[in-house]
Amino acid sequence: MLTSLSELAPRKAAGPKLAVLTAYDYPTARLLDDAGVDLILVGDSLGMVVHGMPDTTGVTLDMMVMHTAAVCRGVKRAPVIADLPYATYRTPEEAVASARRLMEAGATCVKLEGGVSMIPQVQAVIAAGIPFVGHIGMLPQSVREEGGYKKKGKTLEQVEHLIEDARALDAAGACAIVLESMVADVATKITLAVGASTIGIGAGVETDGQVLVTPDILGSFPWFRPPFAKARADVAGETLRAVREFIEEVRA
Ligand code: KIV
């Protein structure tokens, strides 16, 4: 069980793999921490699975600050990664100012989406003393420009770009890199090429760890679940059952 980001490098070398899940509120964060998850991610996926938005581009920094604070109140041990949302890191100065707000809310480190093109922002965040996690591959904040969620690493050009992105983030000092929705062999190559811990989601099983959106494994967001996420509970079904039972009892 991870207690600090300084344990990432030894875990990459010796295992076991990192188990990472998202949390957006106090009770979930407290349960994940008690269960022994290695890292907790306050992901901007909360735009969809908490706020019912169509994608993550409507998530604001104020929303992320509020959810990060709630999560951090529930966590005693696991390091907490907080996402910098869309359009809050357009310049290095903006990235540092936004990252500081998430750190003040209690985050251990921050994450933003992008590789080579984001290196000035990444360097500025790290130079400000803020631990940093990268995120490459399919980038949900770019869904509108890209016209959908597209798996990466299918062409030689994409493979080269992904490896350049990973190496650049690693050289800049990222302690971990999320590899989202990419061909498994490419994720394996990146994992072997970088010192940072790789955390995969829809990127095969050879990364240093795996991250999933918690409502996907709990079955609490039944309207959409990606194919790589196995539902291990049926919270939606159990909620409907309990609520219907309550309604019947009140009306009886
Ligand atoms: O926002 C999020 O939950 C994420 C994961 C999908 C990695 O960034």
mmCIF file with all atom_site columns, C-alpha atoms and ligand atoms in Angstrom, residues 22 24 41-46 56 83 111 113 135 140 178 180 201 211-213, ligand 1:
data_model
loop_
_atom_site.group_PDB
_atom_site.id
_atom_site.type_symbol
_atom_site.label_atom_id
_atom_site.label_alt_id
_atom_site.label_comp_id
_atom_site.label_asym_id
_atom_site.label_entity_id
_atom_site.label_seq_id
_atom_site.pdbx_PDB_ins_code
_atom_site.Cartn_x
_atom_site.Cartn_y
_atom_site.Cartn_z
_atom_site.occupancy
_atom_site.B_iso_or_equiv
_atom_site.pdbx_formal_charge
_atom_site.auth_seq_id
_atom_site.auth_comp_id
_atom_site.auth_asym_id
_atom_site.auth_atom_id
_atom_site.pdbx_PDB_model_num
ATOM   1  C CA . THR A 1 22  ? -11.026 7.598  -8.818  1.00 0.00 ? 22  THR A CA 1
ATOM   2  C CA . TYR A 1 24  ? -14.973 12.442 -6.051  1.00 0.00 ? 24  TYR A CA 1
ATOM   3  C CA . LEU A 1 41  ? -7.421  10.163 -8.470  1.00 0.00 ? 41  LEU A CA 1
ATOM   4  C CA . VAL A 1 42  ? -9.860  13.050 -8.309  1.00 0.00 ? 42  VAL A CA 1
ATOM   5  C CA . GLY A 1 43  ? -10.445 12.764 -12.033 1.00 0.00 ? 43  GLY A CA 1
ATOM   6  C CA . ASP A 1 44  ? -12.263 15.285 -14.151 1.00 0.00 ? 44  ASP A CA 1
ATOM   7  C CA . SER A 1 45  ? -14.331 12.259 -15.235 1.00 0.00 ? 45  SER A CA 1
ATOM   8  C CA . LEU A 1 46  ? -16.509 13.615 -12.414 1.00 0.00 ? 46  LEU A CA 1
ATOM   9  C CA . THR A 1 56  ? -15.004 16.608 -19.297 1.00 0.00 ? 56  THR A CA 1
ATOM   10 C CA . ASP A 1 83  ? -6.825  16.697 -12.315 1.00 0.00 ? 83  ASP A CA 1
ATOM   11 C CA . LYS A 1 111 ? -2.208  15.736 -13.427 1.00 0.00 ? 111 LYS A CA 1
ATOM   12 C CA . GLU A 1 113 ? -3.299  15.979 -20.283 1.00 0.00 ? 113 GLU A CA 1
ATOM   13 C CA . HIS A 1 135 ? -1.498  11.751 -19.025 1.00 0.00 ? 135 HIS A CA 1
ATOM   14 C CA . PRO A 1 140 ? -10.673 13.093 -22.951 1.00 0.00 ? 140 PRO A CA 1
ATOM   15 C CA . VAL A 1 178 ? -1.370  7.727  -17.130 1.00 0.00 ? 178 VAL A CA 1
ATOM   16 C CA . GLU A 1 180 ? -5.110  5.979  -21.654 1.00 0.00 ? 180 GLU A CA 1
ATOM   17 C CA . ILE A 1 201 ? -6.483  2.474  -18.514 1.00 0.00 ? 201 ILE A CA 1
ATOM   18 C CA . VAL A 1 211 ? -6.548  2.942  -12.964 1.00 0.00 ? 211 VAL A CA 1
ATOM   19 C CA . LEU A 1 212 ? -10.313 2.754  -13.375 1.00 0.00 ? 212 LEU A CA 1
ATOM   20 C CA . VAL A 1 213 ? -13.227 5.093  -12.826 1.00 0.00 ? 213 VAL A CA 1
HETATM 21 O O1 . KIV B 2 .   ? -10.595 11.792 -15.159 1.00 0.00 ? 1   KIV B O1 1
HETATM 22 C C1 . KIV B 2 .   ? -10.273 10.619 -14.959 1.00 0.00 ? 1   KIV B C1 1
HETATM 23 O O2 . KIV B 2 .   ? -10.968 9.841  -14.277 1.00 0.00 ? 1   KIV B O2 1
HETATM 24 C C2 . KIV B 2 .   ? -9.031  10.145 -15.559 1.00 0.00 ? 1   KIV B C2 1
HETATM 25 C C3 . KIV B 2 .   ? -8.874  8.673  -15.704 1.00 0.00 ? 1   KIV B C3 1
HETATM 26 C C4 . KIV B 2 .   ? -9.730  8.180  -16.804 1.00 0.00 ? 1   KIV B C4 1
HETATM 27 C C5 . KIV B 2 .   ? -7.461  8.287  -15.875 1.00 0.00 ? 1   KIV B C5 1
HETATM 28 O O3 . KIV B 2 .   ? -8.219  10.924 -15.948 1.00 0.00 ? 1   KIV B O3 1
#
